[in-house]
PDB file of C-alpha atoms in Angstrom:
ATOM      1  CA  UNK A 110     112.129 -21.617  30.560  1.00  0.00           C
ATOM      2  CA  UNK A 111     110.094 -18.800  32.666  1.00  0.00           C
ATOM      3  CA  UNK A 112     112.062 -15.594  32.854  1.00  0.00           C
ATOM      4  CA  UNK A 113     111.940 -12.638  35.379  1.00  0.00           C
ATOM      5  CA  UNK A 114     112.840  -9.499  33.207  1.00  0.00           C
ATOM      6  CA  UNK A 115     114.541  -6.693  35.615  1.00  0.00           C
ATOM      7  CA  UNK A 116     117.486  -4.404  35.855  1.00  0.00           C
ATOM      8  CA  UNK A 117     119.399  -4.262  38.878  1.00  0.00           C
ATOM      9  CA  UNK A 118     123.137  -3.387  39.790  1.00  0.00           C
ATOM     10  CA  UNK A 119     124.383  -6.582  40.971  1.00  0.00           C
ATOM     11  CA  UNK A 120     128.184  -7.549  41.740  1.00  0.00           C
ATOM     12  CA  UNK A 121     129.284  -8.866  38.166  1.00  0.00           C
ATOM     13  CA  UNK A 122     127.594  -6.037  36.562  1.00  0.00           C
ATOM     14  CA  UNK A 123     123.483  -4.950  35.636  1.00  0.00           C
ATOM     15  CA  UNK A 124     120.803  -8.425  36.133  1.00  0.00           C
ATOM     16  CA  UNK A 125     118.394  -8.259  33.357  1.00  0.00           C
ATOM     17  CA  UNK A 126     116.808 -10.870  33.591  1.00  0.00           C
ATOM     18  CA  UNK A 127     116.524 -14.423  36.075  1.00  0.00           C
ATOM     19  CA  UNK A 128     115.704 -17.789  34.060  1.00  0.00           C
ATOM     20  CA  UNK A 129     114.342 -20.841  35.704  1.00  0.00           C
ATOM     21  CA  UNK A 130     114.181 -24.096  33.658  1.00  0.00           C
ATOM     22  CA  UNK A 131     111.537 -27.112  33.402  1.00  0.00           C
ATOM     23  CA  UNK A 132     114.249 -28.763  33.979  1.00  0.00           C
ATOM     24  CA  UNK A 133     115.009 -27.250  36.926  1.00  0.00           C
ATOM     25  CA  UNK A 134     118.293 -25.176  35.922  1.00  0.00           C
ATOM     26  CA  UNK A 135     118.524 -21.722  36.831  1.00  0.00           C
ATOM     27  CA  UNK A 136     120.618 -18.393  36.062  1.00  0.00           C
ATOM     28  CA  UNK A 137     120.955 -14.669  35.305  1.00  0.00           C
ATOM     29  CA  UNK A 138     121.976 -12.854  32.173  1.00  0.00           C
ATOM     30  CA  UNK A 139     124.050  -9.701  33.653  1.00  0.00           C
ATOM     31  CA  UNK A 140     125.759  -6.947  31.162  1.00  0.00           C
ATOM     32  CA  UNK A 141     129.656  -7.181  32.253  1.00  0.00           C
ATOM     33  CA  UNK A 142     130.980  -4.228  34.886  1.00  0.00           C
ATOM     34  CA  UNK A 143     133.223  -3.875  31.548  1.00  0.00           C
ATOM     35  CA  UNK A 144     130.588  -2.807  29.777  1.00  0.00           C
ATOM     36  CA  UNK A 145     129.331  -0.442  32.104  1.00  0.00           C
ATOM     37  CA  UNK A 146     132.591   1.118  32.024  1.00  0.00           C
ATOM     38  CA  UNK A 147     132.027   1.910  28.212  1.00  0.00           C
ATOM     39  CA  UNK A 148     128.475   3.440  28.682  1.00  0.00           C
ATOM     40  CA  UNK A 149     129.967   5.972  31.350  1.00  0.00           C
ATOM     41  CA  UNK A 150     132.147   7.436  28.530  1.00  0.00           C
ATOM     42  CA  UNK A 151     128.971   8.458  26.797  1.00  0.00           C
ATOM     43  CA  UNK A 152     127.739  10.205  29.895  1.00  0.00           C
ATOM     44  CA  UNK A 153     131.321  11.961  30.446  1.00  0.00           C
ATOM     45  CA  UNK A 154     131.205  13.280  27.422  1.00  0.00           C
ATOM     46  CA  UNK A 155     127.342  14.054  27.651  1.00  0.00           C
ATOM     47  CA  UNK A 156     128.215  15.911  30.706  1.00  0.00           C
ATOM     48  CA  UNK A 157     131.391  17.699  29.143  1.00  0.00           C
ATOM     49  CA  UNK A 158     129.158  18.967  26.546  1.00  0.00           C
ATOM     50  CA  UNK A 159     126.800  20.440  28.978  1.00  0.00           C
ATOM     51  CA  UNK A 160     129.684  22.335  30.691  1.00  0.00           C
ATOM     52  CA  UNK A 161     130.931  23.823  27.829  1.00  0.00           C
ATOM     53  CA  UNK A 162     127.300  24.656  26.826  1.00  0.00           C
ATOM     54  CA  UNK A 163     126.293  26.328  30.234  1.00  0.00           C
ATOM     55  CA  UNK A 164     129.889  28.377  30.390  1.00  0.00           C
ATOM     56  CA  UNK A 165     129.146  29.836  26.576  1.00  0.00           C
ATOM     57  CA  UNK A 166     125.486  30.720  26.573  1.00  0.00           C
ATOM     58  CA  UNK A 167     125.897  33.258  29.527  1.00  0.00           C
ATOM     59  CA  UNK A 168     128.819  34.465  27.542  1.00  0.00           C
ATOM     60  CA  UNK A 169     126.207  35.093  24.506  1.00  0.00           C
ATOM     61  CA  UNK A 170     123.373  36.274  26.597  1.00  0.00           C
ATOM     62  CA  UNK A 171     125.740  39.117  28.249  1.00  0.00           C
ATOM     63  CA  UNK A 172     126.743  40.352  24.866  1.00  0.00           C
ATOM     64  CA  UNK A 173     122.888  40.088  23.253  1.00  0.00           C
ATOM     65  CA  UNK A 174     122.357  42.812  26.143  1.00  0.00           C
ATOM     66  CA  UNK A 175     125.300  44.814  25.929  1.00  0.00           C
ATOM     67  CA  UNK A 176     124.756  45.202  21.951  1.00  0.00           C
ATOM     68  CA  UNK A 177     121.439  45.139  21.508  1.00  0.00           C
ATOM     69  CA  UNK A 178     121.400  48.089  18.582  1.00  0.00           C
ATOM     70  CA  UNK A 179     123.566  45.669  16.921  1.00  0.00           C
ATOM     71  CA  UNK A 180     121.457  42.452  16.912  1.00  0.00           C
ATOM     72  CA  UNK A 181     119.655  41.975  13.587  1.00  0.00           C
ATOM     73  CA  UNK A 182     115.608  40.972  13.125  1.00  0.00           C
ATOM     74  CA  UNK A 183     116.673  37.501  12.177  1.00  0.00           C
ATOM     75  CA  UNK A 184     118.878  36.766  15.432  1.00  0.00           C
ATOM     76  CA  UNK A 185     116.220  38.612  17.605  1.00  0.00           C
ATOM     77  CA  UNK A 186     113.643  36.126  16.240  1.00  0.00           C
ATOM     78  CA  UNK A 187     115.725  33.081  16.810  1.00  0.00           C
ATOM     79  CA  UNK A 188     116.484  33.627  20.881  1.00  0.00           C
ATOM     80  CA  UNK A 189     112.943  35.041  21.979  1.00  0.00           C
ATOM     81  CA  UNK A 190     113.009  32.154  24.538  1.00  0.00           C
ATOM     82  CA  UNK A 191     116.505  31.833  25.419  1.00  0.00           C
ATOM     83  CA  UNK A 192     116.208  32.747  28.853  1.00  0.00           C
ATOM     84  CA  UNK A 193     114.129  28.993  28.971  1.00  0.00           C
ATOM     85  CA  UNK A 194     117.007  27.139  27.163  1.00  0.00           C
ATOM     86  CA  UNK A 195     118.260  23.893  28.878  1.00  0.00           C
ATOM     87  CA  UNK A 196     121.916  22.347  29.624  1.00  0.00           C
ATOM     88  CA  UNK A 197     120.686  20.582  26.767  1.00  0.00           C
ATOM     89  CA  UNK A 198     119.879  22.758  24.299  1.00  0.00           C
ATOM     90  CA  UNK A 199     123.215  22.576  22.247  1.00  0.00           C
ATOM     91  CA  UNK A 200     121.392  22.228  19.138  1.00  0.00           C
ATOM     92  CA  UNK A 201     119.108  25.753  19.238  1.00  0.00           C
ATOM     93  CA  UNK A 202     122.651  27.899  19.491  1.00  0.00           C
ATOM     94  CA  UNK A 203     124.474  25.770  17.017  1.00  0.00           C
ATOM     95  CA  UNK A 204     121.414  26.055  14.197  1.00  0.00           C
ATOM     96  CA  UNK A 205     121.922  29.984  14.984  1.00  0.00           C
ATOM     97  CA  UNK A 206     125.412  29.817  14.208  1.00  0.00           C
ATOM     98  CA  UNK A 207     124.969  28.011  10.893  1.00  0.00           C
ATOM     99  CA  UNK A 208     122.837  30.678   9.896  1.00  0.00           C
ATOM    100  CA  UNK A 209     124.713  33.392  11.574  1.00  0.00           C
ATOM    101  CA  UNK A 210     127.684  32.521   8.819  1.00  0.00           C
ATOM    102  CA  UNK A 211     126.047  33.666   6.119  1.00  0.00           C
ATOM    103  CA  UNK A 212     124.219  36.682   7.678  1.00  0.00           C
ATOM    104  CA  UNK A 213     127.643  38.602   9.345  1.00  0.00           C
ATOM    105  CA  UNK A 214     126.798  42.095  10.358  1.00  0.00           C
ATOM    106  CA  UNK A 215     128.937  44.731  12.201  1.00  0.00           C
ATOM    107  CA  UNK A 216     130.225  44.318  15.056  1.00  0.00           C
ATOM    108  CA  UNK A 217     129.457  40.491  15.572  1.00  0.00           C
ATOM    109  CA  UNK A 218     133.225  39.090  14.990  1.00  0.00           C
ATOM    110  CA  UNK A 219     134.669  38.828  18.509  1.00  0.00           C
ATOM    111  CA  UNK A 220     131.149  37.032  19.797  1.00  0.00           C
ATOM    112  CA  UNK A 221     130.920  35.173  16.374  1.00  0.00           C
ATOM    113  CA  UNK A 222     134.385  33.912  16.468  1.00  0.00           C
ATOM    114  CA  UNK A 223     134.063  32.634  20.377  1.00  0.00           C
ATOM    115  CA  UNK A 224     130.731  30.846  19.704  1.00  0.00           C
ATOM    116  CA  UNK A 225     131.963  29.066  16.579  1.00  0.00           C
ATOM    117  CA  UNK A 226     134.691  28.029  18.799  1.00  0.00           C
ATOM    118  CA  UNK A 227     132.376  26.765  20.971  1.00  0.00           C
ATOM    119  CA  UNK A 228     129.992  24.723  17.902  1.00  0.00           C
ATOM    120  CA  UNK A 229     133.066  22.921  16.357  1.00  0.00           C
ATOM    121  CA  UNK A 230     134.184  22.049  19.830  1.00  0.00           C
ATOM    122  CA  UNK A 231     130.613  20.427  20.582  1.00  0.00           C
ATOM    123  CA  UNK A 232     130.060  19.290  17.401  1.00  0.00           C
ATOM    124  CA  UNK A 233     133.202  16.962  17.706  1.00  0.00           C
ATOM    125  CA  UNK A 234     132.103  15.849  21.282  1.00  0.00           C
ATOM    126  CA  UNK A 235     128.602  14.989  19.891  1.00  0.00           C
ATOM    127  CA  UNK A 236     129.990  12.104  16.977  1.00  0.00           C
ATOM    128  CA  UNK A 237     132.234  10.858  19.210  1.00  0.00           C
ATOM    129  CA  UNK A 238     129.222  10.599  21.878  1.00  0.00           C
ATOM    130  CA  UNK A 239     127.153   8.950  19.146  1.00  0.00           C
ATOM    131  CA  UNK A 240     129.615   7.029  17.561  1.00  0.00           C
ATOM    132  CA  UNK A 241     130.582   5.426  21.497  1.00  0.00           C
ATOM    133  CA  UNK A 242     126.704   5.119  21.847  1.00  0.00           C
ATOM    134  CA  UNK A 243     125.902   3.366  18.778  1.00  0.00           C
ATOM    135  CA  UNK A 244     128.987   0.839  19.536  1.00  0.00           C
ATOM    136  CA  UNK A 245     127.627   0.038  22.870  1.00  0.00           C
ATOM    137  CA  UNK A 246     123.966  -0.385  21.608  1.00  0.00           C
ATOM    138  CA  UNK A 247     125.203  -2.764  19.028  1.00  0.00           C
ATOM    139  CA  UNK A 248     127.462  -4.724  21.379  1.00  0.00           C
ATOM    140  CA  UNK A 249     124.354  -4.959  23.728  1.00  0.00           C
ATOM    141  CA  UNK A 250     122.339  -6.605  20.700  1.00  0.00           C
ATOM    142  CA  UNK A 251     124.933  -9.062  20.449  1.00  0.00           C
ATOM    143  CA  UNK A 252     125.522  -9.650  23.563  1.00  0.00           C
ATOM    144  CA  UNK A 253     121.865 -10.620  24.623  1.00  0.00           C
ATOM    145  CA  UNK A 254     121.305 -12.279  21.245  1.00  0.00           C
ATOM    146  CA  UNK A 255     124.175 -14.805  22.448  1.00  0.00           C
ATOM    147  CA  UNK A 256     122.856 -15.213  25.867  1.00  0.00           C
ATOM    148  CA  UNK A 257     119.113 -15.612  24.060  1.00  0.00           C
ATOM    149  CA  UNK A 258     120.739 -18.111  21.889  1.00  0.00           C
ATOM    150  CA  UNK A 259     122.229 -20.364  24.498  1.00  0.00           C
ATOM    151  CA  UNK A 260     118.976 -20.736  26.212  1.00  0.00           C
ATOM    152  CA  UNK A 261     117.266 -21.624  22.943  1.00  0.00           C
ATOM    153  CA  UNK A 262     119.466 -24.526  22.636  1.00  0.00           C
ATOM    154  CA  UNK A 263     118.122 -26.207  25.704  1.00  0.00           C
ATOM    155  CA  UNK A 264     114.934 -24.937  25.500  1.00  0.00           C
ATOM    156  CA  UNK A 265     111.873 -24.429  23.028  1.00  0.00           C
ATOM    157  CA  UNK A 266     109.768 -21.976  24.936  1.00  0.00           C
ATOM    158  CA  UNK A 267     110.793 -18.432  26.471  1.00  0.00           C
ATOM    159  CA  UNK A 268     107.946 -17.402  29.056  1.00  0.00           C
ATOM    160  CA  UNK A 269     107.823 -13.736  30.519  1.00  0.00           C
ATOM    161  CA  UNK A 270     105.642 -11.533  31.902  1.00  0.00           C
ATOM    162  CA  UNK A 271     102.811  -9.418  30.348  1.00  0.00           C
ATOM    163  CA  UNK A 272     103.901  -6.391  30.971  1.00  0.00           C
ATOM    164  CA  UNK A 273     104.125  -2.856  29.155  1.00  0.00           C
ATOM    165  CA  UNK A 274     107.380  -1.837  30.600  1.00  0.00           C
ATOM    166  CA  UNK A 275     106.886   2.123  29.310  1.00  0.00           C
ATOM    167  CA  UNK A 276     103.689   2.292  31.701  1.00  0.00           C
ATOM    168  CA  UNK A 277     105.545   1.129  34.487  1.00  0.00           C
ATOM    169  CA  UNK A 278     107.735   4.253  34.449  1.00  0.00           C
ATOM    170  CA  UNK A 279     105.224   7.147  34.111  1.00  0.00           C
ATOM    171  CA  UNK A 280     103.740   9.145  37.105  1.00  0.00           C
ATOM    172  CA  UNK A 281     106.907   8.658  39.462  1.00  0.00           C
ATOM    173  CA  UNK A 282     107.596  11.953  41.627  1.00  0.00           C
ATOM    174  CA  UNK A 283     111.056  13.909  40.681  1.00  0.00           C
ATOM    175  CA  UNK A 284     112.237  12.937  43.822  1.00  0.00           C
ATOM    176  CA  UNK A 285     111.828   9.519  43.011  1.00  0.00           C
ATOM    177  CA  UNK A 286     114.199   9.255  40.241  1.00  0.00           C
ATOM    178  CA  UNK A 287     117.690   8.024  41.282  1.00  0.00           C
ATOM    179  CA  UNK A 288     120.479   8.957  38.283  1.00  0.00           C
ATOM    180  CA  UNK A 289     122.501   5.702  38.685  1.00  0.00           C
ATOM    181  CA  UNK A 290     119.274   3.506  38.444  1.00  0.00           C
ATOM    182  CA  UNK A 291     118.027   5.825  35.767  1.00  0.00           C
ATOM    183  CA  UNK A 292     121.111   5.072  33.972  1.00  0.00           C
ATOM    184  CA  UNK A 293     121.437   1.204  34.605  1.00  0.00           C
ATOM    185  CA  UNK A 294     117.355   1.328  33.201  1.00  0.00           C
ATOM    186  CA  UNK A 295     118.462   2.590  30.287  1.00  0.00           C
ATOM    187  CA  UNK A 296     121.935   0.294  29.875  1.00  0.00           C
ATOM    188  CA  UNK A 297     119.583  -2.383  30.445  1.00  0.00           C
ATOM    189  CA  UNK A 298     117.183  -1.375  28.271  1.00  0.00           C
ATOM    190  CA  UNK A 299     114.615  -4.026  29.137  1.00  0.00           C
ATOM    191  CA  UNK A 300     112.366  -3.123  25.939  1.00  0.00           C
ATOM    192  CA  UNK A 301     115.366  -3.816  23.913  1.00  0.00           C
ATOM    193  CA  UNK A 302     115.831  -7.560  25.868  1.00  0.00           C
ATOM    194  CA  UNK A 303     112.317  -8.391  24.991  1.00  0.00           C
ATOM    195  CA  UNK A 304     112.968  -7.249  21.313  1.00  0.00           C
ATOM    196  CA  UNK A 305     115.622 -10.126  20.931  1.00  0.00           C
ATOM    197  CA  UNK A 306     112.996 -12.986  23.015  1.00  0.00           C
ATOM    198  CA  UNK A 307     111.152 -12.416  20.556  1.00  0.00           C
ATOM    199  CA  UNK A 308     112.862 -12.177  17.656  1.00  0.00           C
ATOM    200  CA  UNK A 309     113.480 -16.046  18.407  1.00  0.00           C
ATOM    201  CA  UNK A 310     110.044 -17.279  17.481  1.00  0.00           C
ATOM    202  CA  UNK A 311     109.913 -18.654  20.819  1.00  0.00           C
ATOM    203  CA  UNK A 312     108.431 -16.258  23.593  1.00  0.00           C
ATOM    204  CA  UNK A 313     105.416 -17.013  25.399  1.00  0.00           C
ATOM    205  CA  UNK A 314     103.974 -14.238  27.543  1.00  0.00           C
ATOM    206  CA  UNK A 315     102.648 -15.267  30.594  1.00  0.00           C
ATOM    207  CA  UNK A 316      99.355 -13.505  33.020  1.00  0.00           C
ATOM    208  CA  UNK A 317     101.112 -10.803  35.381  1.00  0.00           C
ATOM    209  CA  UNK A 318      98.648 -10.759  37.915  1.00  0.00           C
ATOM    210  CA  UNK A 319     100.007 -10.787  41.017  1.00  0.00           C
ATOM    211  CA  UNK A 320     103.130 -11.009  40.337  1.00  0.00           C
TER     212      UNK A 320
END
C-alpha cells in the first residue's frame, strides 16, 4: 500500500495521510473533529495562562521601579532582562518566587503575596495543561496504531515518501505561518505517524523526486 503523508483540515476532522492499495482500494486516516475538540482545551488553557501572565508581570515591573531601594542584589540579578520576557515566560517569574520564599526582605509582602497568587494559580493551569496534553498524545498513538494495524492486515508493505518532514518547515516568512494550520501540523504530528509505520516492520520508503 503507497501512502501520501499530509495534514489537512478536512470535513470529518485533520487527513494525515491518503492510502492507495495494489489491490486497488483506497482511503484516508483522519483524527476525529472530536478529537480536535480535546486539543483546543490545551490551547485555552495555554492562552489563559498567558493572560494571567501578561496582566501580573506589568504589575511586578511597576513595583521593581517604584521600590527600587528595596530590591535586594539577588532579585536585581534575576530580572536584568525582564523588559525581553515573553507571554511565555511563566517559568523565569515563578523560579524567582521559589527563591523569593526563603529570601523575604522588608517591604516585599503586598507584591510577594499578589505574585504567589499568581504562581499557584499558573502552576495549577500548567498540570492540568500537561496532564490534557499527555492524554491526547497518548490517544493519538493509539489511535494511528489501530488505523496502522488495519492496513497491516491486508497488506505486507507500507510505502511513503522520502522525506525529512523538519526541513520542510524551516525558512518560511512570519507572515507565512497561519495559527490554525500551525496547530492542525502539530495535532497531526506527521513525524509521530511515521514513528508508528515504522514501528510495524513494514515501511518501505519510496524516491520523492518529483513528487
Amino acid at each position: 500500500v503507497a501512502m501520501d503523508v499530509g495534514w489537512r483540515k478536512v470535513e470529518k476532522g485533520i487527513r494525515v495521510a491518503c492510502w492507495h492499495g495494489s489491490d486497488g482500494n483506497y482511503g484516508s486516516i483522519i483524527i476525529p473533529n472530536e478529537y480536535l475538540a480535546r486539543w483546543k482545551k490545551v490551547e485555552d488553557l495555554q492562552s489563559i495562562r498567558s493572560k494571567n501572565y501578561n496582566d501580573i508581570l506589568p504589575i511586578f515591573v511597576k513595583w521593581l521601579k517604584s521600590n527600587v531601594k528595596l530590591v535586594p542584589e539577588w532579585l536585581r540579578a534575576r530580572i536584568t532582562t525582564i523588559s525581553h520576557w515573553r507571554s511565555n515566560s511563566q517559568n523565569k517569574l515563578a523560579s524567582i518566587l521559589i527563591q523569593w520564599r526563603d529570601n523575604h526582605f522588608s517591604g516585599d509582602e503586598k507584591i510577594f503575596e499578589t505574585l504567589e497568587s499568581w504562581r499557584k494559580q499558573d502552576k495549577h493551569l500548567y498540570d492540568w495543561q500537561e496532564s490534557q496534553r499527555k492524554n491526547n498524545i497518548r490517544w493519538r498513538d493509539y489511535f494511528y496504531r489501530q488505523e496502522i494495524l488495519a492496513l497491516r492486515n491486508s497488506y505486507a508493505e507500507i510505502g511513503f515518501e522520502d522525506l525529512n518532514w523538519a526541513n520542510l518547515q524551516k525558512g518560511k516568512n512570519p507572515e507565512e505561518v497561519d495559527l490554525v494550520n500551525n496547530t492542525n501540523r502539530n495535532v497531526a504530528s506527521v513525524g509521530r505517524f511515521l514513528e508508528v509505520v515504522k514501528e510495524t516492520g513494514a515501511a518501505t520508503k519510496l524516491d520523492a523526486k518529483n513528487s
